[in-house]
mmCIF file of C-alpha atoms in Angstrom:
data_model
loop_
_atom_site.group_PDB
_atom_site.id
_atom_site.type_symbol
_atom_site.label_atom_id
_atom_site.label_comp_id
_atom_site.label_asym_id
_atom_site.label_seq_id
_atom_site.Cartn_x
_atom_site.Cartn_y
_atom_site.Cartn_z
ATOM 1 C CA MET Z 1 190.428 95.892 120.297
ATOM 2 C CA LEU Z 2 189.909 99.405 118.993
ATOM 3 C CA ASN Z 3 187.411 101.711 120.630
ATOM 4 C CA TYR Z 4 184.561 102.880 118.410
ATOM 5 C CA LEU Z 5 181.168 104.586 118.430
ATOM 6 C CA ARG Z 6 178.255 103.130 116.505
ATOM 7 C CA LYS Z 7 174.919 104.647 115.545
ATOM 8 C CA GLY Z 8 172.129 104.065 113.061
ATOM 9 C CA SER Z 9 170.992 101.242 110.866
ATOM 10 C CA GLY Z 10 171.321 100.378 107.215
ATOM 11 C CA LYS Z 11 174.413 99.989 105.099
ATOM 12 C CA PRO Z 12 177.570 100.253 107.235
ATOM 13 C CA VAL Z 13 179.846 103.269 106.795
ATOM 14 C CA LEU Z 14 183.264 103.296 108.471
ATOM 15 C CA LEU Z 15 184.372 106.749 109.627
ATOM 16 C CA VAL Z 16 188.086 107.327 110.194
ATOM 17 C CA HIS Z 17 189.342 110.435 111.984
ATOM 18 C CA GLY Z 18 192.331 112.525 110.981
ATOM 19 C CA PHE Z 19 195.483 113.383 112.899
ATOM 20 C CA LEU Z 20 194.750 114.478 116.487
ATOM 21 C CA GLY Z 21 191.113 113.465 116.014
ATOM 22 C CA GLY Z 22 188.916 110.799 117.480
ATOM 23 C CA SER Z 23 185.561 109.112 117.057
ATOM 24 C CA ARG Z 24 183.664 111.973 118.730
ATOM 25 C CA HIS Z 25 184.677 114.215 115.832
ATOM 26 C CA TRP Z 26 182.024 112.348 113.800
ATOM 27 C CA LEU Z 27 179.093 112.723 116.234
ATOM 28 C CA PRO Z 28 177.368 115.564 114.310
ATOM 29 C CA VAL Z 29 177.523 113.528 111.082
ATOM 30 C CA MET Z 30 176.287 110.401 112.826
ATOM 31 C CA ASP Z 31 173.417 112.298 114.456
ATOM 32 C CA ALA Z 32 172.341 113.916 111.195
ATOM 33 C CA LEU Z 33 172.564 110.901 108.899
ATOM 34 C CA SER Z 34 172.072 107.813 111.077
ATOM 35 C CA ARG Z 35 168.577 107.085 109.746
ATOM 36 C CA GLY Z 36 169.883 105.501 106.572
ATOM 37 C CA HIS Z 37 173.309 104.257 107.590
ATOM 38 C CA ASP Z 38 175.048 102.188 110.251
ATOM 39 C CA PHE Z 39 177.932 104.477 111.176
ATOM 40 C CA ILE Z 40 181.009 103.033 112.827
ATOM 41 C CA ALA Z 41 183.477 105.714 113.959
ATOM 42 C CA LEU Z 42 186.695 104.076 115.082
ATOM 43 C CA GLU Z 43 189.523 105.462 117.158
ATOM 44 C CA LEU Z 44 192.854 104.452 115.712
ATOM 45 C CA PRO Z 45 195.596 103.087 117.990
ATOM 46 C CA GLY Z 46 197.264 105.907 119.911
ATOM 47 C CA PHE Z 47 194.193 108.203 119.721
ATOM 48 C CA GLY Z 48 191.266 108.888 122.072
ATOM 49 C CA ALA Z 49 190.047 105.881 124.047
ATOM 50 C CA SER Z 50 192.402 103.686 121.979
ATOM 51 C CA GLY Z 51 195.279 105.858 123.213
ATOM 52 C CA SER Z 52 196.772 103.126 125.384
ATOM 53 C CA MET Z 53 197.400 100.971 122.312
ATOM 54 C CA PRO Z 54 200.754 101.390 120.567
ATOM 55 C CA ALA Z 55 200.468 103.838 117.670
ATOM 56 C CA CYS Z 56 200.780 102.486 114.145
ATOM 57 C CA ARG Z 57 203.900 103.239 112.122
ATOM 58 C CA SER Z 58 202.336 103.364 108.664
ATOM 59 C CA ILE Z 59 199.092 103.978 106.802
ATOM 60 C CA ALA Z 60 199.041 100.268 105.892
ATOM 61 C CA GLU Z 61 199.143 99.384 109.601
ATOM 62 C CA PHE Z 62 196.253 101.794 110.336
ATOM 63 C CA ALA Z 63 194.286 100.202 107.475
ATOM 64 C CA ALA Z 64 194.967 96.707 108.826
ATOM 65 C CA LYS Z 65 193.582 97.745 112.226
ATOM 66 C CA ALA Z 66 190.424 99.113 110.569
ATOM 67 C CA VAL Z 67 189.938 95.874 108.626
ATOM 68 C CA GLU Z 68 190.450 93.897 111.856
ATOM 69 C CA LEU Z 69 187.637 95.884 113.490
ATOM 70 C CA MET Z 70 185.319 95.381 110.524
ATOM 71 C CA ASP Z 71 185.918 91.615 110.579
#
């Protein structure tokens, strides 16, 4: 399972980092806006605490992993 950070309550918002990023990149946003939203900042396979997972080979594969986490 992917590693992720979660903060806040309300409508869920999935935050996806860019290349060489990670979930901690989103901490300032989560801290500032968590009153009205349930932020979920994932770490894609091959990055951060999900670094031990095999990296995805396509954007579609990254998207499938995000959908898996949301389910």
